[in-house]
PDB file of C-alpha atoms in Angstrom:
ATOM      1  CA  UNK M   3       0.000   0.000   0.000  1.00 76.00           C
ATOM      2  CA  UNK M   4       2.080   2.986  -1.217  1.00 82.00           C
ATOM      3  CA  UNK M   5       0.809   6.338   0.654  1.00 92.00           C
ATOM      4  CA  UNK M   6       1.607  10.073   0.526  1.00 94.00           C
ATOM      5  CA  UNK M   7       4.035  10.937   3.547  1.00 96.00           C
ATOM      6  CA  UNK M   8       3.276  14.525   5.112  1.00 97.00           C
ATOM      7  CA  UNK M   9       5.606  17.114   4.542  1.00 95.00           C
ATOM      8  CA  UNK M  10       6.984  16.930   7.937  1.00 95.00           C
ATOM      9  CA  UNK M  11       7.493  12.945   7.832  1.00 96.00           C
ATOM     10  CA  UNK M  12       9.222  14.123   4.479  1.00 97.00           C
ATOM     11  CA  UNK M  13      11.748  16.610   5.686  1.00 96.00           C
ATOM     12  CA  UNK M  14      12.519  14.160   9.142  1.00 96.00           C
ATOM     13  CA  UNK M  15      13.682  11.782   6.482  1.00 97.00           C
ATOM     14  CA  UNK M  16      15.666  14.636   4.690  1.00 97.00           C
ATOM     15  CA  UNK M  17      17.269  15.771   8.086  1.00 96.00           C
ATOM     16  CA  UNK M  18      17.613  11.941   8.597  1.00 96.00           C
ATOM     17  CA  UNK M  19      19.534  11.144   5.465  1.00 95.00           C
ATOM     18  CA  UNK M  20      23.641  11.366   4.420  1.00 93.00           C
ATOM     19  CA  UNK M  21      23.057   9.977   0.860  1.00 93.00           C
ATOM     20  CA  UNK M  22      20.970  11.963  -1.921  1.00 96.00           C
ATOM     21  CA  UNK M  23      20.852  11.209  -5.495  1.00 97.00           C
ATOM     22  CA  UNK M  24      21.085  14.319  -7.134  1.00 98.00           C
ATOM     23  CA  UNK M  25      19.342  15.327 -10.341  1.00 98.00           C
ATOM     24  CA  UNK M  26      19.667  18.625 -12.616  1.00 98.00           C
ATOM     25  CA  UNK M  27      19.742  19.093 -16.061  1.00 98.00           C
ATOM     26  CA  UNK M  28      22.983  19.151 -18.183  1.00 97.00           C
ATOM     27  CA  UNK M  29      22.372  20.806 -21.567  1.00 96.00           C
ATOM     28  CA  UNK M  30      19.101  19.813 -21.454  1.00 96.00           C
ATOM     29  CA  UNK M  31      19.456  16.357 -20.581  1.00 97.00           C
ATOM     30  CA  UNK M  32      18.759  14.887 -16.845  1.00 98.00           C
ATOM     31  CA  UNK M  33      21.656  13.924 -15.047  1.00 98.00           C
ATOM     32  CA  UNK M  34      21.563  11.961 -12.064  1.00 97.00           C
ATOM     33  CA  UNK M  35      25.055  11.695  -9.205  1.00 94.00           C
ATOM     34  CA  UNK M  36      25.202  10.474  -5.783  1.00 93.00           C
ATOM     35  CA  UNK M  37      26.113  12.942  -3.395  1.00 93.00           C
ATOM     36  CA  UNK M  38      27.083  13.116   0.547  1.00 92.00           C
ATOM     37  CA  UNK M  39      25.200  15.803   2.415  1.00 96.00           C
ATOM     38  CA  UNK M  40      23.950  16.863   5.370  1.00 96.00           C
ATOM     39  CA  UNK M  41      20.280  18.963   5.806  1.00 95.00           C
ATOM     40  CA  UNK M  42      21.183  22.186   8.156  1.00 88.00           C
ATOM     41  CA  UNK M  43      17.367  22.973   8.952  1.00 82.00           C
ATOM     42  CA  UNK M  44      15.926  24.374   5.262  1.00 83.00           C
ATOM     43  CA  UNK M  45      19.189  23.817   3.023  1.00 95.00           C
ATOM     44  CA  UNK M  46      20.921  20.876   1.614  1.00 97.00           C
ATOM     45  CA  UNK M  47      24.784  21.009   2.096  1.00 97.00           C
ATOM     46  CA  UNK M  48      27.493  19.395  -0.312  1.00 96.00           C
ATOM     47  CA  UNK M  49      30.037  19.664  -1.949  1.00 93.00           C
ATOM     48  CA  UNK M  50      32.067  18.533  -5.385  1.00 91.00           C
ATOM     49  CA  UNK M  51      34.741  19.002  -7.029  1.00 87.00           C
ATOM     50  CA  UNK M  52      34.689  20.594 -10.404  1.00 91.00           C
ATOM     51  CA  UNK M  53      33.289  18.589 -13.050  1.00 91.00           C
ATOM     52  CA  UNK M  54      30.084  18.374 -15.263  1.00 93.00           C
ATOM     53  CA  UNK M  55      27.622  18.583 -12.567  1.00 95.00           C
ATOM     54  CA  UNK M  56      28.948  21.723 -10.593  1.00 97.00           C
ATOM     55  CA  UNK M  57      28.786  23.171 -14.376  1.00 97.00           C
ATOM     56  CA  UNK M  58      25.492  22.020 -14.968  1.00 98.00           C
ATOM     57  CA  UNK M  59      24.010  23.351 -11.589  1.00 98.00           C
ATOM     58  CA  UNK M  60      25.891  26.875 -12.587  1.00 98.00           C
ATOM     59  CA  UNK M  61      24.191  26.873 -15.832  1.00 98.00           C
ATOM     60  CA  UNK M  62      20.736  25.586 -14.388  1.00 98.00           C
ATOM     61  CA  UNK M  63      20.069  25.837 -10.921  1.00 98.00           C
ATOM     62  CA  UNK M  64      17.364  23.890 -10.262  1.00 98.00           C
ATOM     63  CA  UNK M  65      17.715  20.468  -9.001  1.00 98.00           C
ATOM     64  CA  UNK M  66      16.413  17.851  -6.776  1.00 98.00           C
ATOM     65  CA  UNK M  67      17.613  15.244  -4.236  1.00 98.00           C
ATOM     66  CA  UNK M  68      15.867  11.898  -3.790  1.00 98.00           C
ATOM     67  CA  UNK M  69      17.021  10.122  -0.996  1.00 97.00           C
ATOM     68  CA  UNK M  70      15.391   6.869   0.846  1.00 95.00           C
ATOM     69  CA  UNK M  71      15.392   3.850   3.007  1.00 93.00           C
ATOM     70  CA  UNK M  72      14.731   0.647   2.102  1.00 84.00           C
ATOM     71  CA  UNK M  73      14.202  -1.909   4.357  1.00 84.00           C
ATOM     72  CA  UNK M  74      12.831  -4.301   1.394  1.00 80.00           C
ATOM     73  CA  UNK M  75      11.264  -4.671  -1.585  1.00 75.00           C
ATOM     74  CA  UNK M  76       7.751  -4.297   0.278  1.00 81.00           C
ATOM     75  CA  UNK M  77       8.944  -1.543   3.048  1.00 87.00           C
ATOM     76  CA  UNK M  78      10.301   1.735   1.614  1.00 88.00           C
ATOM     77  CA  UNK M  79      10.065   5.547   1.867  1.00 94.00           C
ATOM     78  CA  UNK M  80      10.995   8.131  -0.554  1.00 95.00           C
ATOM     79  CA  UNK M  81      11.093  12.100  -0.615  1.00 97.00           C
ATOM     80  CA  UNK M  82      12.055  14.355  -3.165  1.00 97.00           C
ATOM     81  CA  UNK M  83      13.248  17.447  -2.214  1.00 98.00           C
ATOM     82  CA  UNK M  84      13.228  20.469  -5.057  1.00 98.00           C
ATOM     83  CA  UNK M  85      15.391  23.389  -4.692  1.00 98.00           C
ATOM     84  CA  UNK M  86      18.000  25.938  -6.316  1.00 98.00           C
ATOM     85  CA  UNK M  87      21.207  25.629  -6.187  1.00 98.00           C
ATOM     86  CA  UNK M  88      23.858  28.276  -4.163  1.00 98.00           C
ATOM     87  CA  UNK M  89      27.618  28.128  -4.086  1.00 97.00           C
ATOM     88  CA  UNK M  90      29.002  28.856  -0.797  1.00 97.00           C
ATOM     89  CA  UNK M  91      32.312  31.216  -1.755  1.00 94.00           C
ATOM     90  CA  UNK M  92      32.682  33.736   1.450  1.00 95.00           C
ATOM     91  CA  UNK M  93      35.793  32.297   3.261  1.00 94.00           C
ATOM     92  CA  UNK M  94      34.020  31.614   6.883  1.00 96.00           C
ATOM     93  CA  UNK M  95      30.550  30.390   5.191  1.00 95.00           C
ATOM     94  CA  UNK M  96      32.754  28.083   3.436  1.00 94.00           C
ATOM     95  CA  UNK M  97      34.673  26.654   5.973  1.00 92.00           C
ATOM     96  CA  UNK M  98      32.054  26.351   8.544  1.00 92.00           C
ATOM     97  CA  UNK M  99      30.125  24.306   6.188  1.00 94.00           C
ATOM     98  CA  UNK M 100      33.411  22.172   4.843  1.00 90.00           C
ATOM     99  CA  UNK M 101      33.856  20.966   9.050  1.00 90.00           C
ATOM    100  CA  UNK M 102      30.487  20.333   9.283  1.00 90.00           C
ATOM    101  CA  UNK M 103      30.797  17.907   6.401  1.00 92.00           C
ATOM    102  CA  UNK M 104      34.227  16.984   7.243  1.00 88.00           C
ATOM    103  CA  UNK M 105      32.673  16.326  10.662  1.00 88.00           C
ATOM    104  CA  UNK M 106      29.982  13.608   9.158  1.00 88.00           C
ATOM    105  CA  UNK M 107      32.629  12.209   6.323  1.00 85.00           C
ATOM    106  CA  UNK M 108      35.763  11.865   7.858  1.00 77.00           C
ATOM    107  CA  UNK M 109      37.151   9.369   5.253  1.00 70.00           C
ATOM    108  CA  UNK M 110      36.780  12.855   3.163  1.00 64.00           C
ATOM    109  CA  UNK M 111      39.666  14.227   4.882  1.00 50.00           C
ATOM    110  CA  UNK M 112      42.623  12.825   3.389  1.00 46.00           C
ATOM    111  CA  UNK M 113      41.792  13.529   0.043  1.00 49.00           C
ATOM    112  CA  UNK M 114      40.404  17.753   1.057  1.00 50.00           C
ATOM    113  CA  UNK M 115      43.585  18.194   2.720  1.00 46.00           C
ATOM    114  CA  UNK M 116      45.578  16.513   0.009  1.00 47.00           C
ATOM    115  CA  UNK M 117      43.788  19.098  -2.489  1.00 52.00           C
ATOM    116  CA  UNK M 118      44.511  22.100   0.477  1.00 51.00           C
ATOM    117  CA  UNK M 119      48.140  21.270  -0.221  1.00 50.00           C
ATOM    118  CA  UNK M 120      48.951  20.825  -4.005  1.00 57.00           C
ATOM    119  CA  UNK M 121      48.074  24.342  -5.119  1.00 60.00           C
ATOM    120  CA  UNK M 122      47.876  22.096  -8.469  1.00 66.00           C
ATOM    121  CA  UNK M 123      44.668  20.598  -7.757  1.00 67.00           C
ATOM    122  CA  UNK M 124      41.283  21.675  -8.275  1.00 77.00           C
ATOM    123  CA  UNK M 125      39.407  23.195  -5.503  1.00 82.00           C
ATOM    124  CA  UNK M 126      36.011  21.673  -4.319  1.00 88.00           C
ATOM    125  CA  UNK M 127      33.146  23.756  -4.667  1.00 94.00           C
ATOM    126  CA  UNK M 128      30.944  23.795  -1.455  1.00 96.00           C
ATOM    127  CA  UNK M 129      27.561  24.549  -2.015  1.00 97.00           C
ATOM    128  CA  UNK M 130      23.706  24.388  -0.759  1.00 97.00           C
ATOM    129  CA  UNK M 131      20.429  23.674  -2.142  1.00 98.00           C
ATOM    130  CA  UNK M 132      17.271  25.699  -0.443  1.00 97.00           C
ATOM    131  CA  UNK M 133      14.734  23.455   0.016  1.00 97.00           C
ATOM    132  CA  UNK M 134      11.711  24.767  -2.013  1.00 97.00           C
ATOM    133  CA  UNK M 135       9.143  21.903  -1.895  1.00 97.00           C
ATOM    134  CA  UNK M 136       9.064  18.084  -1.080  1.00 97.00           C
ATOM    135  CA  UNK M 137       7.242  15.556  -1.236  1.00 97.00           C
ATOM    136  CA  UNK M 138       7.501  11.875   0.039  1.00 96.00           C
ATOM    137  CA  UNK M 139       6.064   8.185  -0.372  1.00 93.00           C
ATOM    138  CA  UNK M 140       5.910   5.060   1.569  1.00 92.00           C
ATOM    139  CA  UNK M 141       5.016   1.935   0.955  1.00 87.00           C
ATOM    140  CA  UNK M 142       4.546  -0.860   4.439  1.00 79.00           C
TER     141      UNK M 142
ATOM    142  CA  UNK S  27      41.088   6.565  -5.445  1.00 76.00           C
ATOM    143  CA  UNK S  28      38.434   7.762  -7.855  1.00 82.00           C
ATOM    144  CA  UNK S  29      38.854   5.967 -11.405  1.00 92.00           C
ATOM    145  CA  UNK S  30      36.888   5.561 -13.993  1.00 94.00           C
ATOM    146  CA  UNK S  31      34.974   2.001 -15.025  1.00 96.00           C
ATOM    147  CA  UNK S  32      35.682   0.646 -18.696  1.00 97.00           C
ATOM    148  CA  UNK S  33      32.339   0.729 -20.518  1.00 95.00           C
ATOM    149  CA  UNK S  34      32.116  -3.223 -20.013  1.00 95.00           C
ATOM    150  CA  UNK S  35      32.632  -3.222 -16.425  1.00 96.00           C
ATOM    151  CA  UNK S  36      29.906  -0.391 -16.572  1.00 97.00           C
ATOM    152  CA  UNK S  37      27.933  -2.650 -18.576  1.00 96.00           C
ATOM    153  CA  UNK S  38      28.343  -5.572 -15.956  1.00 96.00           C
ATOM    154  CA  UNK S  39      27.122  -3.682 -13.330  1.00 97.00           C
ATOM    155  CA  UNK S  40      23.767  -2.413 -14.836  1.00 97.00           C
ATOM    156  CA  UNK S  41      23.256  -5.649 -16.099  1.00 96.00           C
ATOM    157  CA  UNK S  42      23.514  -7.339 -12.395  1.00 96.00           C
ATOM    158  CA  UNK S  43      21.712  -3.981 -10.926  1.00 95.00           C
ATOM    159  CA  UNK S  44      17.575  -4.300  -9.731  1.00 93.00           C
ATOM    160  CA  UNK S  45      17.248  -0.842  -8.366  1.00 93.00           C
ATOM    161  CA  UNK S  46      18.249   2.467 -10.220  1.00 96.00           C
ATOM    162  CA  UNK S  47      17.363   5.913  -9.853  1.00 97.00           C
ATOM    163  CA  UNK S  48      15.971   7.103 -13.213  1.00 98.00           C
ATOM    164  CA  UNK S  49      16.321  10.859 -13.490  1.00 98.00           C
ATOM    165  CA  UNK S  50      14.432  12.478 -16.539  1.00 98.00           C
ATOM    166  CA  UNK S  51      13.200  16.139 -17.158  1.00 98.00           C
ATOM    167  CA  UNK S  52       9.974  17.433 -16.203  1.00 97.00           C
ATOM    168  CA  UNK S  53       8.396  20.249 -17.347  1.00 96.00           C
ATOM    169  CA  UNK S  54      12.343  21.660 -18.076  1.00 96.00           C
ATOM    170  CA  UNK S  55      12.984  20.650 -13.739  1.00 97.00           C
ATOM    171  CA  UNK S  56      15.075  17.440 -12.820  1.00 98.00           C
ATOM    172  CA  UNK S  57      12.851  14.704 -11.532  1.00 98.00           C
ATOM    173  CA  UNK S  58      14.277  11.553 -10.137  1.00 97.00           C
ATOM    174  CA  UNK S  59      12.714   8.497  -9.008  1.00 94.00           C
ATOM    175  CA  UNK S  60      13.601   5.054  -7.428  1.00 93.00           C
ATOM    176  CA  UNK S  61      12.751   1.994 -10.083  1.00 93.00           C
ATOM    177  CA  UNK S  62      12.890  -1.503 -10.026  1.00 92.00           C
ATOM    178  CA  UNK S  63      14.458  -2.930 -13.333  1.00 96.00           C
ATOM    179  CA  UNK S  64      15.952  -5.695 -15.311  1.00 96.00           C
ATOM    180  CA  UNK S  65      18.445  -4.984 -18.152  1.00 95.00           C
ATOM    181  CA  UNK S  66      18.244  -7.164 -21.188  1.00 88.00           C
ATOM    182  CA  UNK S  67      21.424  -7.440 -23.094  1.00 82.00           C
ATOM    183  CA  UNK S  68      20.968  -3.226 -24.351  1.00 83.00           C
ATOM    184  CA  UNK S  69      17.908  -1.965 -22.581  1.00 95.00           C
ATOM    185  CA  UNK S  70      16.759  -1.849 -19.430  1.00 97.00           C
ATOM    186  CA  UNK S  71      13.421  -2.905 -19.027  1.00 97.00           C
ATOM    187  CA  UNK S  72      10.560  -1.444 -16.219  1.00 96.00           C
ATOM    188  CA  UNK S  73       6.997  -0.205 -15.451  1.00 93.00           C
ATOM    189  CA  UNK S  74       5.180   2.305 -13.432  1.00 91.00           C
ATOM    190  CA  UNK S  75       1.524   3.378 -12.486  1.00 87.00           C
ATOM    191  CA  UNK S  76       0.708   6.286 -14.844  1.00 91.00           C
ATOM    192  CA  UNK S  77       1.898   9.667 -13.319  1.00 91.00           C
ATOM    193  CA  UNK S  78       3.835  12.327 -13.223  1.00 93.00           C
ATOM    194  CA  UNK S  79       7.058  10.249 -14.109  1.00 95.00           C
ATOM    195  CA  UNK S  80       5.318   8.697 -17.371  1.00 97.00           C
ATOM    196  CA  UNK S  81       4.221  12.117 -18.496  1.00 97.00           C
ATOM    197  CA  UNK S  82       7.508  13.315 -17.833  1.00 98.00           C
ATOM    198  CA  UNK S  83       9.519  10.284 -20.092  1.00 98.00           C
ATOM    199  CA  UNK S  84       6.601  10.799 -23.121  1.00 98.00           C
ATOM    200  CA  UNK S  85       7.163  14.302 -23.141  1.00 98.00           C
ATOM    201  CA  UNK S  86      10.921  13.928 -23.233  1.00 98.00           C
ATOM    202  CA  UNK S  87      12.050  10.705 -23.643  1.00 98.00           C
ATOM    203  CA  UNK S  88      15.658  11.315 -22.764  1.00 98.00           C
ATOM    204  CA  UNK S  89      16.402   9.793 -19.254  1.00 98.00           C
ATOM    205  CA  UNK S  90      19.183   8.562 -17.866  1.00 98.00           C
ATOM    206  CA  UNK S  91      19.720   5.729 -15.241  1.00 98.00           C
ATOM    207  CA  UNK S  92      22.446   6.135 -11.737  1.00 98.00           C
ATOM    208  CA  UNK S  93      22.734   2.476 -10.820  1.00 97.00           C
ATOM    209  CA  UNK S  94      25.424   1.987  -7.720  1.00 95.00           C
ATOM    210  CA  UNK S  95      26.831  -1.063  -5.430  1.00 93.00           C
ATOM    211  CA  UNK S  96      28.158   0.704  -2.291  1.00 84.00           C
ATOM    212  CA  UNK S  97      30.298  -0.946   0.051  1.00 84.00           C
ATOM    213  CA  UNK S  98      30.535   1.515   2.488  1.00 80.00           C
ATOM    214  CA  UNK S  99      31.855   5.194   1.798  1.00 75.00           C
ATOM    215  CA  UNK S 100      35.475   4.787   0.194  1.00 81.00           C
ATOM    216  CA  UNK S 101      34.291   1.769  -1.444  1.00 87.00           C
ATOM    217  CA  UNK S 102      31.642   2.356  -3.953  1.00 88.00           C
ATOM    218  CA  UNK S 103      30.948   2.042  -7.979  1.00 94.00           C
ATOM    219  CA  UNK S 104      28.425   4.123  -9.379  1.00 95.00           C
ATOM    220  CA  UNK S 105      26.817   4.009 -13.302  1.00 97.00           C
ATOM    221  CA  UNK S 106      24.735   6.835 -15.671  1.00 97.00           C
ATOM    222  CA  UNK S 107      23.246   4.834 -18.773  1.00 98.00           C
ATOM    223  CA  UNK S 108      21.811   7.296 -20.624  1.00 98.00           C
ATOM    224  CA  UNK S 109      19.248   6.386 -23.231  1.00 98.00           C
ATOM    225  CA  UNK S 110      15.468   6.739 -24.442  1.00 98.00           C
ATOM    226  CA  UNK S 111      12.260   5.814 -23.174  1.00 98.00           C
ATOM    227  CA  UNK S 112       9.836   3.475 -25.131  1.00 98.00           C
ATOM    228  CA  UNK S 113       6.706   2.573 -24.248  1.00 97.00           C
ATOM    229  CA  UNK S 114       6.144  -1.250 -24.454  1.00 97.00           C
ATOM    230  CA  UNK S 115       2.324  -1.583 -25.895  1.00 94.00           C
ATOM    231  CA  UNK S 116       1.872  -4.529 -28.131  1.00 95.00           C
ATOM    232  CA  UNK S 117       0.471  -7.014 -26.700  1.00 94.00           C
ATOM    233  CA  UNK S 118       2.842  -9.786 -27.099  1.00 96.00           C
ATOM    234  CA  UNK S 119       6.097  -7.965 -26.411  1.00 95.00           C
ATOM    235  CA  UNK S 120       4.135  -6.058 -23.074  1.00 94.00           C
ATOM    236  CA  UNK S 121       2.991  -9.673 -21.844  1.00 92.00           C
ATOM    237  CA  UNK S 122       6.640 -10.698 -22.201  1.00 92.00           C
ATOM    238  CA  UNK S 123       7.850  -7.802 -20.699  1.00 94.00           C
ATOM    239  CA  UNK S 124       6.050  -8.024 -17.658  1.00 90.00           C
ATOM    240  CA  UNK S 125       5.982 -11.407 -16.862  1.00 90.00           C
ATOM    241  CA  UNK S 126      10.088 -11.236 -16.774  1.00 90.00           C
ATOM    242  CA  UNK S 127       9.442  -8.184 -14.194  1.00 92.00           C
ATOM    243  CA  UNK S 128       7.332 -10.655 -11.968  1.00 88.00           C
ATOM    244  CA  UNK S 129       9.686 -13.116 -12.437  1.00 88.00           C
ATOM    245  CA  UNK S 130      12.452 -11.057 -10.366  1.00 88.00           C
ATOM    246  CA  UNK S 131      10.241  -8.995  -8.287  1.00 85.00           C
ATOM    247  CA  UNK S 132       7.357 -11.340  -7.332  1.00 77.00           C
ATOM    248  CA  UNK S 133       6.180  -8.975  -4.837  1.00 70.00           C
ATOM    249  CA  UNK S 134       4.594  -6.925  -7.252  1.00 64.00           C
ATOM    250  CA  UNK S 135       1.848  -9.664  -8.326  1.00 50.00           C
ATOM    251  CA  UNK S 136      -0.763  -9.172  -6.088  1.00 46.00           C
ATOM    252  CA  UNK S 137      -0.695  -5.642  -7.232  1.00 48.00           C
ATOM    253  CA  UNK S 138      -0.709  -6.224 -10.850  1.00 50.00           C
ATOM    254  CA  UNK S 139      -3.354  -8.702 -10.213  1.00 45.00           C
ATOM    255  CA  UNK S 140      -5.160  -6.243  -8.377  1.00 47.00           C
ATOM    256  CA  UNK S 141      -4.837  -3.590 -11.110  1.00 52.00           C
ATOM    257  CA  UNK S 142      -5.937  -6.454 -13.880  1.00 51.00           C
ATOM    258  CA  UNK S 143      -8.949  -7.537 -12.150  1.00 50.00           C
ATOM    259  CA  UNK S 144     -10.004  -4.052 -11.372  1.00 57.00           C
ATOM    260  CA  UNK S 145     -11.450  -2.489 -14.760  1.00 60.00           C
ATOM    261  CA  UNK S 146     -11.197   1.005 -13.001  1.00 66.00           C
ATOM    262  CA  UNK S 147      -7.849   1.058 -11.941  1.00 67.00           C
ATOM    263  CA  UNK S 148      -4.769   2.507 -13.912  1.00 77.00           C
ATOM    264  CA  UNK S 149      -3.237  -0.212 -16.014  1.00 83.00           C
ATOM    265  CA  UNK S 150       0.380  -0.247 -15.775  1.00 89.00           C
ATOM    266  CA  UNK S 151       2.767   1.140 -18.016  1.00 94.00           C
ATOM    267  CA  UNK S 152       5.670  -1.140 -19.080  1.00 96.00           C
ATOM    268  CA  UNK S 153       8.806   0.657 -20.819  1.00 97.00           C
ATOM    269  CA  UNK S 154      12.124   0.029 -21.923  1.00 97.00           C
ATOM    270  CA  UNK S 155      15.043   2.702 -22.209  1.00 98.00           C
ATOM    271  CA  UNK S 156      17.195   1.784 -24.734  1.00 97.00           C
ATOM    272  CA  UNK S 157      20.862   2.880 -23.726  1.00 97.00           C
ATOM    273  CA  UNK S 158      22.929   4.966 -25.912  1.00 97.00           C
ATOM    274  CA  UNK S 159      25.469   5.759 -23.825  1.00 97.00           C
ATOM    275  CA  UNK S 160      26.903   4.956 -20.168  1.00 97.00           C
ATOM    276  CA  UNK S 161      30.026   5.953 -17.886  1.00 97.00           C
ATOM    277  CA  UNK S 162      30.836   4.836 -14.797  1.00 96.00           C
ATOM    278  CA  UNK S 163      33.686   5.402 -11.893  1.00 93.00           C
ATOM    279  CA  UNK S 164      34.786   3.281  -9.076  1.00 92.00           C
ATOM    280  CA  UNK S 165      36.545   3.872  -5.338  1.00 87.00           C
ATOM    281  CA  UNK S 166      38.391   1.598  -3.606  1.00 79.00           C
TER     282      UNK S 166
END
């Protein structure tokens, strides 16, 4: 029996969550990436290193992040969160939210501080997605 | 480490995959849903209650497919197959079709049987996306 969650149920799952598949549209075409993030109240905070998707969400900013548990086949829930996309460039904003994910994905470390050192490598971008509307299903 | 997969080893791991998230465009937004599927040899075949996802994919039948096998977080392999959505409507072929979906995910039967005894619910919709083109990239 698959039923409507409420918006609240929605967002605890949201909050809830450190995995999102991430959708936005590349030149037109959907494009779909797994993403670590972490839900600071009405925002959605990641980060990426350059690369087709960080263009595409420059280009387009609207995406969305599905993210879910499933226990089985017959017991699962399932929200979709749409929002617009924001870099995070001021220097404290930035690092604030790059220790708060560092803080939840500590195996991230290695490779951040690796790209901190070698003034070669690309810089990630650190941004957030405002929460505009979701919407959630459950089924069991 | 994050490499990239060889198309084959992409291939291989859609092929062994049962759960994807299919991202297509919706009235010009992302959209991205949790599906069930079976790939045979080239396409990957699945079906859904009519909705906002099927209007989406005959409006714009470009989706793409994120199929992953995560080990835990520096150990993951992740796939986009991107390709186009046809509806599956002739009889034979639809029959075929479904009866390979109920083969893998038997759970579904009461349902369908539910929806085929029941002249006044939604038939399903049964669909293949044929894929053009996929990438993948592996950590760990």
């Amino acid at each position: 029996m698959i039923e409507r969650m409420s918006e609240e149920e929605a967002h605890t799952l949201l909050r809830a969550g450190r995995l999102a598949r991430l959708g936005c549209v590349a030149d037109g075409y959907p494009y779909v990436v797994p993403v670590n993030y972490v839900c600071d109240g009405e925002s959605v905070i990641s980060h990426s290193l350059p690369g087709r998707k960080v263009d595409a969400m420059r280009a387009f900013p609207y995406v969305c992040l599905q993210v879910d548990e499933v226990r089985d086949q017959t017991r699962w829930k399932s929200v979709l969160a749409f929002g617009t996309f924001e870099e995070i460039d001021k220097r404290d904003d930035r690092e604030r939210a790059m220790n708060l994910l560092l803080s939840l994905f500590p195996h991230l470390t290695p490779v951040e501080s690796l790209i901190a050192v070698d003034a070669g490598a690309p810089m990630p971008v650190v941004y957030r997605v405002r929460v505009e509307r979701i919407t959630g299903i459950r089924d069991g």
